[in-house]
XYZ file of C-alpha atoms in Angstrom:
617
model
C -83.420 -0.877 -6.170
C -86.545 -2.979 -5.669
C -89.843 -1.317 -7.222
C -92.297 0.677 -4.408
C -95.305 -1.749 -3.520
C -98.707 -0.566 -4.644
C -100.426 2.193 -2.752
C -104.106 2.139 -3.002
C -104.115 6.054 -1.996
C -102.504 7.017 -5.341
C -105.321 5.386 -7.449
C -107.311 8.586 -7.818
C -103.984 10.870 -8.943
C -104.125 12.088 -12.663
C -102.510 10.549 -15.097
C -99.698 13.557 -14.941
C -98.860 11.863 -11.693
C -95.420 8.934 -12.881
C -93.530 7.324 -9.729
C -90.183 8.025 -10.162
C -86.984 6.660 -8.351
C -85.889 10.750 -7.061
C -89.509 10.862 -5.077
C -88.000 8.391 -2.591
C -85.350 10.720 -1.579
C -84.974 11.744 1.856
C -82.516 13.636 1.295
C -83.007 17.101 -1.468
C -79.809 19.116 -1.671
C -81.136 21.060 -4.871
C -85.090 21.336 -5.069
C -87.045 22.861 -7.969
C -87.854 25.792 -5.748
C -86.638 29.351 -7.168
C -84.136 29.655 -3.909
C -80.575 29.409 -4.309
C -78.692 26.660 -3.670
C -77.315 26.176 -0.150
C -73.459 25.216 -0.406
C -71.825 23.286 2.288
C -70.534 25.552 5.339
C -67.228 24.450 6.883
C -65.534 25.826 9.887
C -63.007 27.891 7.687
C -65.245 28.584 4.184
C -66.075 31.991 4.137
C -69.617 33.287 2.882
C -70.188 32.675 -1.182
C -66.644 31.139 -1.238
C -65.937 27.591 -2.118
C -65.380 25.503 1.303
C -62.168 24.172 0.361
C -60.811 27.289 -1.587
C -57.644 27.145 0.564
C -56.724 23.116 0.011
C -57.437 23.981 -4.205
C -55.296 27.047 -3.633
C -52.157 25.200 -2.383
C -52.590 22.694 -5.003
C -52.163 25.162 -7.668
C -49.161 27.032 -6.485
C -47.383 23.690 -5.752
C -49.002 21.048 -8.136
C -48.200 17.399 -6.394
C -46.913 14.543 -8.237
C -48.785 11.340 -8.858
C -48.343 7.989 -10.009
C -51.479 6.173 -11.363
C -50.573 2.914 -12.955
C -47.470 0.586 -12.979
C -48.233 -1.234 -15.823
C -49.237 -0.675 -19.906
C -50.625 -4.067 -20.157
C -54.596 -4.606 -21.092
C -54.274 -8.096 -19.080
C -53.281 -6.210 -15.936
C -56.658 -4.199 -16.178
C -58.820 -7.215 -15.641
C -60.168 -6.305 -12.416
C -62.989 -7.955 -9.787
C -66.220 -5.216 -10.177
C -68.231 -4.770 -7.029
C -71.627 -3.640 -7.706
C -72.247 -1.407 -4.022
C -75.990 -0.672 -3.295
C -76.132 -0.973 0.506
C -74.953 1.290 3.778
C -72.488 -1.045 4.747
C -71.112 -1.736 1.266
C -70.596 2.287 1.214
C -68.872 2.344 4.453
C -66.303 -0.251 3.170
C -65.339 1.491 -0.087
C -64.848 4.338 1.788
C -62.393 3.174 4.393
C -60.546 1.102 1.087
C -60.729 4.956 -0.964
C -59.204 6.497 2.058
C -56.314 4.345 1.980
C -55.713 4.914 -1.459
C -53.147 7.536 -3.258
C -55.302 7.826 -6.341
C -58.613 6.160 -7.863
C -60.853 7.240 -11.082
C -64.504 8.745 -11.088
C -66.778 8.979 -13.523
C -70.698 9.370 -13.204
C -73.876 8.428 -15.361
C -76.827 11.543 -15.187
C -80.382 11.097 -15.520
C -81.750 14.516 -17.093
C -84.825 13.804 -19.244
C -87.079 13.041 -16.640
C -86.063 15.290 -13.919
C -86.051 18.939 -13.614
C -82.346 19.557 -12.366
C -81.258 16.164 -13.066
C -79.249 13.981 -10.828
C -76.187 11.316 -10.648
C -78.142 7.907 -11.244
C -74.749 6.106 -10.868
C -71.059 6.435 -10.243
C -68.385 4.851 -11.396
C -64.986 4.568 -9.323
C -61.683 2.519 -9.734
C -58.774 1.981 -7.952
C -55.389 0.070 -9.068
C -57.030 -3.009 -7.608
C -61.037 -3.089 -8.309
C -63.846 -1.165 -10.059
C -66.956 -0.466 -8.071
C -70.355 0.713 -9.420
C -72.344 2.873 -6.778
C -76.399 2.967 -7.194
C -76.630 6.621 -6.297
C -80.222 5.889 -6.849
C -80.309 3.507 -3.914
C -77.817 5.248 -1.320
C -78.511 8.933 -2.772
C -78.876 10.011 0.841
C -76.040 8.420 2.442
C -73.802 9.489 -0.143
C -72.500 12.031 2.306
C -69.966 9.348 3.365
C -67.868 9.985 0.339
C -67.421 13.607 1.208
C -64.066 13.322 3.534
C -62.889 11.176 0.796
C -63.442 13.343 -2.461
C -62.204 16.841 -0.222
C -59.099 14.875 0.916
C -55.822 16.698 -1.048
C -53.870 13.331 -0.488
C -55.837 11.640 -2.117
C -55.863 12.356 -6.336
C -59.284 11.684 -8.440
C -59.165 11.032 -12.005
C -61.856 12.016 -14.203
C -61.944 12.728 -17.889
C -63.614 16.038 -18.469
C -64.457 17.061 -14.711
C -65.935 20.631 -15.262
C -69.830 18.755 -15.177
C -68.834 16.274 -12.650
C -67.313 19.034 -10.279
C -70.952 20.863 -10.072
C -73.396 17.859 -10.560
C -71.555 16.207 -7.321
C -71.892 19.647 -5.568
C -75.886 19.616 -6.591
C -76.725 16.131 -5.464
C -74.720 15.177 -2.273
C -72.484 18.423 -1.210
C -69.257 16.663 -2.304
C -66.151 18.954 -3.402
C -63.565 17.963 -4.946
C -59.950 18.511 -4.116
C -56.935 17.325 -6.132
C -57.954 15.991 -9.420
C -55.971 14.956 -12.357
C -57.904 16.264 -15.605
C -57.266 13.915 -18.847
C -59.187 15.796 -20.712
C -57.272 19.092 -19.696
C -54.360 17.114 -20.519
C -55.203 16.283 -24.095
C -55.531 20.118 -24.847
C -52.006 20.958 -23.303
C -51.236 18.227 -25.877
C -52.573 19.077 -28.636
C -53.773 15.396 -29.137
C -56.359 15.070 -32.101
C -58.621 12.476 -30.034
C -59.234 14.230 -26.737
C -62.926 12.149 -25.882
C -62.399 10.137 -23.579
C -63.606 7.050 -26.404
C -60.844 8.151 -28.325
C -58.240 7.607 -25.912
C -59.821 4.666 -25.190
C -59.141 3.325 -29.073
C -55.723 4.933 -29.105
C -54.181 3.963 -25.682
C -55.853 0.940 -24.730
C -57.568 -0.699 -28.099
C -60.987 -0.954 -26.373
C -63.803 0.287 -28.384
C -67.241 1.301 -26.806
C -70.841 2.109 -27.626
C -71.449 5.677 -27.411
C -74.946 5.124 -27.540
C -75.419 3.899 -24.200
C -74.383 7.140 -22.427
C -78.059 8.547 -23.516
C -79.744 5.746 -22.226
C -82.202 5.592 -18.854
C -79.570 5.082 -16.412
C -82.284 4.956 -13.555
C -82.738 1.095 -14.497
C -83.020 -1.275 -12.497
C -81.469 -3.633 -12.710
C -78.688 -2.607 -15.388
C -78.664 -4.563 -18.573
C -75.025 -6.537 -19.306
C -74.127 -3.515 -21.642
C -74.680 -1.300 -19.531
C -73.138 -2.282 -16.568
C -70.001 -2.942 -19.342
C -70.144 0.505 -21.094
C -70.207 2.208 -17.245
C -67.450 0.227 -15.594
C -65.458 1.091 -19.303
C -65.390 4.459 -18.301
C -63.235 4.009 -15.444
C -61.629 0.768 -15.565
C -58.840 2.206 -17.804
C -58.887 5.777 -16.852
C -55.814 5.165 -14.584
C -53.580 3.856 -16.988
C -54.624 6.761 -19.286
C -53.387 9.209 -17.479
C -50.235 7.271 -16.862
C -49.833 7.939 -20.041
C -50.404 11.400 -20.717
C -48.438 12.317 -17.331
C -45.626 10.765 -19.244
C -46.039 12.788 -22.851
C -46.729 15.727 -19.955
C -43.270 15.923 -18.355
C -41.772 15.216 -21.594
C -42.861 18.465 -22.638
C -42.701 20.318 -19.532
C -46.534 20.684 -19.122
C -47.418 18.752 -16.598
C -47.474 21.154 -13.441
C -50.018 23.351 -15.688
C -52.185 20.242 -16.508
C -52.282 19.809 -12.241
C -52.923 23.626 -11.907
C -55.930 24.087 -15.022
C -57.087 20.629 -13.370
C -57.702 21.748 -9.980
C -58.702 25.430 -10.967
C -62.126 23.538 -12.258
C -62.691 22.965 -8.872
C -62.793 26.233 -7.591
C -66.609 26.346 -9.914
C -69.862 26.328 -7.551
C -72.735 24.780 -8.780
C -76.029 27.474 -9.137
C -79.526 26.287 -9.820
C -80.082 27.647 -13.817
C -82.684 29.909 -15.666
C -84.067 29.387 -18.835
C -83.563 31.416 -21.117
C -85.223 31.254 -24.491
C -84.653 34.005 -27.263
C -86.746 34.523 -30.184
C -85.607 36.279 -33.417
C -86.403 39.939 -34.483
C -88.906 38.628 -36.861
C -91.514 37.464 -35.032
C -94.417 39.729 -33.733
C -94.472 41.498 -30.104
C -97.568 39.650 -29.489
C -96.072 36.100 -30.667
C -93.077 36.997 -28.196
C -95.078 37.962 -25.189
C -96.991 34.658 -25.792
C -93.971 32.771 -26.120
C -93.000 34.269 -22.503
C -95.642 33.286 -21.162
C -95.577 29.647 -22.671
C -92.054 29.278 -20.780
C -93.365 30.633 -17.252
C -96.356 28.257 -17.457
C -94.410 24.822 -18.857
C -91.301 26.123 -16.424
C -93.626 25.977 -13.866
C -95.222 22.347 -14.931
C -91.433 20.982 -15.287
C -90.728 21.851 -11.334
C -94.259 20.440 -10.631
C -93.597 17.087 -11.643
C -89.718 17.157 -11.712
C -89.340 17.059 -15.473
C -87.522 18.763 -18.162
C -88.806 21.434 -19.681
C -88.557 19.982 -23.058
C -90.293 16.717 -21.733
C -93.120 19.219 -20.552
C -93.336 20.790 -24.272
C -90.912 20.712 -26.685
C -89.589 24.184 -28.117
C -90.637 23.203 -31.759
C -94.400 23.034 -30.699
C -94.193 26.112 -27.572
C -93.268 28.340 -30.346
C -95.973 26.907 -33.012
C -98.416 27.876 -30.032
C -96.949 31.352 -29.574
C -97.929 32.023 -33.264
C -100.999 30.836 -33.089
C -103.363 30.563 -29.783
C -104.051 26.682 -30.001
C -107.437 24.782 -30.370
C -108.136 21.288 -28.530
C -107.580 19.843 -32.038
C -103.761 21.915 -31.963
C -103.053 20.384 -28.641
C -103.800 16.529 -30.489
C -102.687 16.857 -33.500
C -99.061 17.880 -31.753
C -99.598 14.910 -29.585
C -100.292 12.602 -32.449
C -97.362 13.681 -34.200
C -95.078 13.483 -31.685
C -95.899 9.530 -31.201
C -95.913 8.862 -34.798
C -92.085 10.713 -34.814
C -90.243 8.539 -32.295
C -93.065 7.515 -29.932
C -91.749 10.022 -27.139
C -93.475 12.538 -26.041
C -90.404 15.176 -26.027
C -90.840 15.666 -29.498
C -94.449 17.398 -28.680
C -96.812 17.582 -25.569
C -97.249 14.985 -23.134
C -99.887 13.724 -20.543
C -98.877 16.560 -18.348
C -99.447 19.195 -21.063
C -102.861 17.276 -21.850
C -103.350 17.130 -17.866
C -103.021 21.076 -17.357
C -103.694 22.882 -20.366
C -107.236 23.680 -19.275
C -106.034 25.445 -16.045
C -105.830 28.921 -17.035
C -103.727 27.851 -19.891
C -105.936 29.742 -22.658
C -106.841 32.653 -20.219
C -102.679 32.747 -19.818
C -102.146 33.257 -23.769
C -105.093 34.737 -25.171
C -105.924 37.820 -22.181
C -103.315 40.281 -22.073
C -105.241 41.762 -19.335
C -104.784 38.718 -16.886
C -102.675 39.199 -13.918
C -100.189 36.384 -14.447
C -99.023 37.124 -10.200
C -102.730 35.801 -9.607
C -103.170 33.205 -11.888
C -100.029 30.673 -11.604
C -100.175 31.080 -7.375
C -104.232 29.535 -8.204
C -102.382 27.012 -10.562
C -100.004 26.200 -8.012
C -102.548 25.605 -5.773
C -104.983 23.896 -7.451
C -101.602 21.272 -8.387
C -100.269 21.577 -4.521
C -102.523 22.853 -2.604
C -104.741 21.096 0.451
C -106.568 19.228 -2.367
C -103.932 19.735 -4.872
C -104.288 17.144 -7.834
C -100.967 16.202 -8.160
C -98.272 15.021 -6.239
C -96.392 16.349 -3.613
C -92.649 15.577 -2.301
C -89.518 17.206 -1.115
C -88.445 18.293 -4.711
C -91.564 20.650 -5.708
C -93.346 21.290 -1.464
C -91.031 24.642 -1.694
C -92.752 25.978 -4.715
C -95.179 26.933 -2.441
C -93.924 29.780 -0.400
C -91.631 31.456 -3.413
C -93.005 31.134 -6.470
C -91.800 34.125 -9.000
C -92.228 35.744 -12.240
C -89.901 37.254 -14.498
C -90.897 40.464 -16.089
C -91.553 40.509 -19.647
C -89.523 43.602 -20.454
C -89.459 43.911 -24.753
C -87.317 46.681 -26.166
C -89.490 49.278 -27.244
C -89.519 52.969 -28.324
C -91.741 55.622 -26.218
C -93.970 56.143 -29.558
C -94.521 52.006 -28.809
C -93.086 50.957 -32.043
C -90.491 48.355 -31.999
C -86.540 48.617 -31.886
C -84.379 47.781 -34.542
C -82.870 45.865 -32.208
C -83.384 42.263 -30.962
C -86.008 42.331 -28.629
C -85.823 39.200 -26.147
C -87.781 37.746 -23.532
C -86.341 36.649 -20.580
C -86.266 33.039 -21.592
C -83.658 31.651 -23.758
C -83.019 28.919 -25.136
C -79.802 27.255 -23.737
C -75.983 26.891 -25.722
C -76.072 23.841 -27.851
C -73.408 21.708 -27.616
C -71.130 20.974 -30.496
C -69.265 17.678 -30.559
C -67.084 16.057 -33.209
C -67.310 13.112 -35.020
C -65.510 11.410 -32.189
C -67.471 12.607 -29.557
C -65.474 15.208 -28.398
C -67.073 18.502 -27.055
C -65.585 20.763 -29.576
C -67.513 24.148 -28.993
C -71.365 25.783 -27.295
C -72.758 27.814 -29.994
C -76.160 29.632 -29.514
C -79.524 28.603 -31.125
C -79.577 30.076 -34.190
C -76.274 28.687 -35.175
C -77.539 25.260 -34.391
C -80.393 25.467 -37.069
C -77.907 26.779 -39.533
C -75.526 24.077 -39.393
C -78.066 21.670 -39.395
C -79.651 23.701 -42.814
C -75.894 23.754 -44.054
C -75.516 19.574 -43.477
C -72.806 20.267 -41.847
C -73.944 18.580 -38.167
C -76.963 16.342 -36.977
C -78.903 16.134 -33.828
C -78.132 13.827 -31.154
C -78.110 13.321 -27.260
C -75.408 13.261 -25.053
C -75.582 12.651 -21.378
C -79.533 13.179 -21.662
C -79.382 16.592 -23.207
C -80.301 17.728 -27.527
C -76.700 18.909 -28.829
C -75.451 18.926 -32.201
C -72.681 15.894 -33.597
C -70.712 17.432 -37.037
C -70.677 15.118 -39.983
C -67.123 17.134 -41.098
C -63.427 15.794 -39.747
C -61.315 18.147 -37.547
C -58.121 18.739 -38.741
C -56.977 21.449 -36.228
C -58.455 23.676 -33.092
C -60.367 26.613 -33.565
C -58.049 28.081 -31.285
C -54.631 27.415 -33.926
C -56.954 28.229 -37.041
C -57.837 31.158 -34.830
C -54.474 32.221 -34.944
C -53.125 31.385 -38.434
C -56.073 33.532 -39.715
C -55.407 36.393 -37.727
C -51.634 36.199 -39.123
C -52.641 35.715 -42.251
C -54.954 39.101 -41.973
C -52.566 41.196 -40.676
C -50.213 40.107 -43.688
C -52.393 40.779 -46.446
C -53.675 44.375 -45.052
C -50.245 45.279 -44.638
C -49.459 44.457 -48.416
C -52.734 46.548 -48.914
C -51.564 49.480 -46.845
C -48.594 49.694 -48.295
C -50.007 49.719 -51.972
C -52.634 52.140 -50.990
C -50.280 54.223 -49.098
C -52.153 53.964 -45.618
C -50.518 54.724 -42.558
C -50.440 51.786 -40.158
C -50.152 54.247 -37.023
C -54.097 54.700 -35.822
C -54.729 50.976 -36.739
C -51.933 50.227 -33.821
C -53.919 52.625 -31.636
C -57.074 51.001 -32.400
C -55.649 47.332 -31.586
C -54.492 48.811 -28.133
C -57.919 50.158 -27.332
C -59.604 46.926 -28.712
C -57.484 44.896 -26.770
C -58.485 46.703 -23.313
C -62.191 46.136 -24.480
C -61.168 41.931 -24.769
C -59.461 42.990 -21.127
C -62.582 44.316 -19.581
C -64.769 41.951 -21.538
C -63.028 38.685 -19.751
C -63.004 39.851 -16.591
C -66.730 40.722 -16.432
C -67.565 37.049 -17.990
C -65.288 35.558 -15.203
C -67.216 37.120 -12.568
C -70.414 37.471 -13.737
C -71.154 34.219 -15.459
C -69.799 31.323 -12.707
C -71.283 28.749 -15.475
C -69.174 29.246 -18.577
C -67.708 26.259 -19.879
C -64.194 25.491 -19.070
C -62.636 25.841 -22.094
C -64.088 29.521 -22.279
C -62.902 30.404 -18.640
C -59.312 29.175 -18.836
C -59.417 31.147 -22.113
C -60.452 34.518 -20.343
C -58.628 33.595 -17.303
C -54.911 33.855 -19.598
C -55.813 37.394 -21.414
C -56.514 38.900 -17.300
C -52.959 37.066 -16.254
C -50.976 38.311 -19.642
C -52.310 41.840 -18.467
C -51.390 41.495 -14.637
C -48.045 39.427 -15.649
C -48.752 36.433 -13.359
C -51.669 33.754 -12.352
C -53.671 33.189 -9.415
C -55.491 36.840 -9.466
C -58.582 37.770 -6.866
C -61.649 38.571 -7.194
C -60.174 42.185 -6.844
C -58.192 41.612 -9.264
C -60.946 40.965 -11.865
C -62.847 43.776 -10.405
C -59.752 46.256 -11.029
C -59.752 45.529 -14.637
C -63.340 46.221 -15.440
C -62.756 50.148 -16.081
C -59.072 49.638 -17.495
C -58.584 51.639 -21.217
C -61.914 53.494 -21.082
C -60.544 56.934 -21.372
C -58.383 55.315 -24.371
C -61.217 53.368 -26.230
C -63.570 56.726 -25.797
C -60.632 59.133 -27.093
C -59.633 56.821 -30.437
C -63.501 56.433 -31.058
C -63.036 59.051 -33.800
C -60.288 57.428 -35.931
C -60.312 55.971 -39.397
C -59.628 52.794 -39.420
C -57.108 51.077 -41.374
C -59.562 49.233 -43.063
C -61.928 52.121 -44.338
C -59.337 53.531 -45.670
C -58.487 50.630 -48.014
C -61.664 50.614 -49.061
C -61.939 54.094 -49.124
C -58.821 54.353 -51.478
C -59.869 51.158 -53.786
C -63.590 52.478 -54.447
C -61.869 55.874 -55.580
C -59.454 54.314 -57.805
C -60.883 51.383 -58.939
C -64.193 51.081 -58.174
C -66.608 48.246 -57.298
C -64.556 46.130 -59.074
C -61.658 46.709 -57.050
C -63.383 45.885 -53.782
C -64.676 42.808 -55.420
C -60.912 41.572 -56.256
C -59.796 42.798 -53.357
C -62.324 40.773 -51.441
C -61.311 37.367 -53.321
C -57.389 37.848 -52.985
C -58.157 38.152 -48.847
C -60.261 35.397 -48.696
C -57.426 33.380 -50.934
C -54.779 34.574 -48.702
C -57.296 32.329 -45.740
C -57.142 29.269 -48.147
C -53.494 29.387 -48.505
C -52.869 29.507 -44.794
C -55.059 27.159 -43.673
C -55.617 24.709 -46.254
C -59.411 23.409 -45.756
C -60.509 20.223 -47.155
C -63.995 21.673 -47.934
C -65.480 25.511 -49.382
C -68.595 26.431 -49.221
């Protein structure tokens, strides 16, 4: 895309003010406004239903088969790559997609400097070529791929499509419809390398610089590497899931790879809150200026269409919730950041340093200010008639619906605090947890994140834009299987013990019964209430509902009927001893400290035994 020519009327903007390639849009699916997100209405969608809910639904009670590649020979992927930038170029991959029986997708994100992020490029590949779309460039014409990606004939390959699936959704109002899911498929196998870099090493003996996804994929134009690493993602993807397919039917699991695939699809995209949690330790007052920190640099991030983190990074917000901060604060965290990596995400930045003195101090320091006054003045004085910063289609809603979420603490009618966590209504987000390899192994909240970076057992990185954790340690098996040897190997070991202390085993079977109708309830109430889980998660909920109905496919209603199930049960075994205390209760009369202490070390060697870990803490 060529650069913007100069304009002389955008001299006298503050330095906050940064062109950017998203301010060109015409068209803004997903603005930084607090209103929800508009899905696309088709003739026979329903209100808050997915438009094609009917086409997914057929696909998963009669999963289709496909054929993606005819060949297993690395020569036979050396395709021509058409770089498509232009209306017209769009309008001819389209009619070549739509005669097609299957092609792969992949996209690059740009997430740093925007406040929603968008798709800065897509990747696609048929049997024949490999095309690289400028989203950037034809963002709003985009809408031309929409008959192509909703078309059940046709099936799209993508390698971990839960992200894809909602990002499309946000930018250009494309669903998707029959998609084969390597990534899904690597789980129904079992296989130790489920990224899609490892199944690049394994299956097709191409290696590729994971470094490059993090990189500023708004470029233009695209270095060599770059424009290798992104047509790499696709340009085998096809004979992948050849592959798999195969090692699928050979085990019978291929009709549940082609229902779990297209299941993903049924997710709707929904603009996100932030969230950011503070521990019991710190001080009301430190909390209620940490809420306020988030509403103003929340605020600042859907100004100027950046992240929040870009805006102020968590590390210095919550040094300035401690501590009200002086001009010299505000410097000094600039100064560091630049002397750290020479990006401003690690600190403040010019937009921080642009807006601090509007209200900012009055906003911390005055608990008596009336924050519903003050940030409609500081959205004026930013976007107002002779607002100082820019205005465009992203951040011209802000406007009309601006919003504040009510700082609501826990606290006791004397006024002293709760034992309990108190939390604001800003949270920081789930990290990411990836392996070694790159695969997404697990989200984990905050708090766990510091501690496994305190333990040395992970180490920050980015992936796809975004701060997640990488773990120095090699996977031997999913948590899911060392999930369940545990559990096996606990229920062995307390039966031993309740058979040498002489406990009856009869209300521990009740209590399992009632605890399992809590797990029951639990799942169903994620599944509807939380439409952003990750996939993994949801599939995993999704089974315990169907094991209690007996089959798949359940309603909405059927969620709903489940929230209530086993209350009566769970309230009228609330007054049993548990197995457990009465172990203990037996061993401390008998033998004492001493015997909870061995007791303690011969369950925790029964674990080792089972599972045999490389490394103990």
């Amino acid at each position: 895309m060529e650069p913007e020519k100069a304009d002389n009327s955008l001299m006298n903007l503050p330095l906050c003010y940064e062109r950017k390639p998203q301010f060109v849009f015409k068209c803004v699916l997903a603005d930084n406004s607090f209103s929800p997100f508009e899905h696309l209405n088709v003739p026979s969608s329903t209100e808050n239903c997915h438009p094609f809910r009917k086409e997914i639904g057929a696909l998963i009670d009669n999963p289709p088969e496909h054929s993606f590649w005819t060949s297993f020979t690395k020569e036979d992927t050396s395709k021509d790559c058409m770089w498509v930038d232009s209306s017209l170029q769009l309008r001819e991959l389209a009619n070549k997609l739509a005669e097609q029986n299957v092609f792969a997708v992949d996209t690059e994100q740009h997430n740093l400097r925007s406040y929603l992020g968008f798709t800065a490029l897509m990747q696609i590949s048929t049997r024949e070529e490999d095309y690289l779309v400028d989203t950037v460039a034809l963002h709003d014409e985009m809408a031309l791929l929409r008959p192509i990606f909703s078309n059940p004939r046709i099936c799209k390959v993508f390698h971990g499509a839960q992200n894809y699936i909602i990002w499309l959704q946000r930018d250009f109002h494309i669903y998707l419809v029959n998609i084969f899911d390597t990534y899904t498929a690597c789980l129904l196998l079992e296989k130790p390398q489920k990224s899609l870099e490892g199944l690049l090493q394994t299956i097709c003996n191409v290696d590729t610089d994971k470094t490059l996804r993090t990189r500023d994929w708004t470029e233009r134009p695209l270095p060599p590497t770059m424009l290798r690493y992104a047509r790499t993602d696709t340009q085998y993807l096809l004979w992948i899931a050849d592959v798999l397919t195969a090692e699928l039917k050979e085990v019978k699991k291929y009709d549940e790879s082609i229902r779990r695939s297209n299941k993903v699809c049924l997710t709707l995209y929904a603009k996100g809150q932030e969230d950011f949690k503070l521990a019991n330790r710190e001080q009301y007052d430190c909390r209620e200026r940490a809420w306020k920190l988030c509403i103003w640099r929340d605020l600042m991030a859907r100004i100027h269409d950046e992240s929040r983190e870009f805006v102020l990074s968590n590390e210095v917000m919550l040094k300035f919730a401690r501590k009200v901060p002086t001009i010299y604060d505000v410097f000094k965290s600039t100064d560091d950041a630049d002397q750290r990596r020479g990006r401003k995400i690690d600190g403040v930045s010019a937009i921080f340093l642009c807006h601090h003195d509007d209200y900012f101090n009055q906003i911390i320091s005055d608990k008596s200010v009336a924050l519903d006054t003050v940030f409609p003045l500081i959205l004026q004085k930013c976007l107002g008639m002779n607002g100082t910063c820019g205005i465009n289609l992203l951040n011209c809603s802000l406007l009309g619906n601006f919003r504040i979420i009510p700082f609501s603490p826990l606290v006791k009618k004397s006024g002293k605090q709760t034992s309990k966590v108190s939390q604001i209504p800003i949270r920081k987000p789930d990290v990411a947890v990836y392996e070694s390899d790159g695969t997404l192994k697990f989200w984990c909240n905050h708090g766990k994140g510091q501690w496994y970076l305190k333990m040395g057992l992970a180490e920050q990185t980015q992936i796809h834009g975004e701060y997640a954790l990488q773990l120095k340690t090699e996977t031997l098996g999913g948590p899911e299987k060392c999930q369940k040897i545990a559990l096996e190997a606990g229920e062995r070991y307390k039966k031993t013990m309740s058979s040498r202390c002489e406990v009856s085993q009869s209300s521990h079977q009740k209590m399992v019964e009632a605890k399992e109708y809590v797990n029951i309830r639990r799942a169903a109430a994620a599944l509807l209430d939380r439409p952003t889980i990750p996939e993994s998660r949801r599939e995993e909920y999704m089974e315990i509902v169907e094991r209690h109905y007996g089959r798949s496919n359940l309603s909405r209603e059927d969620l709903e009927g489940v929230r209530k199930i086993g209350l009566m049960s769970c309230k009228e075994e609330k007054n049993e001893t548990s197995v457990e205390k009465q172990i203990i209760d037996n061993l401390l009369k008998n033998s004492g400290e001493d015997g909870v202490k061995r007791f303690c070390e011969e369950w925790k060697q029964q674990f080792v035994n089972d599972l045999h870990p490389t490394n103990l803490p």
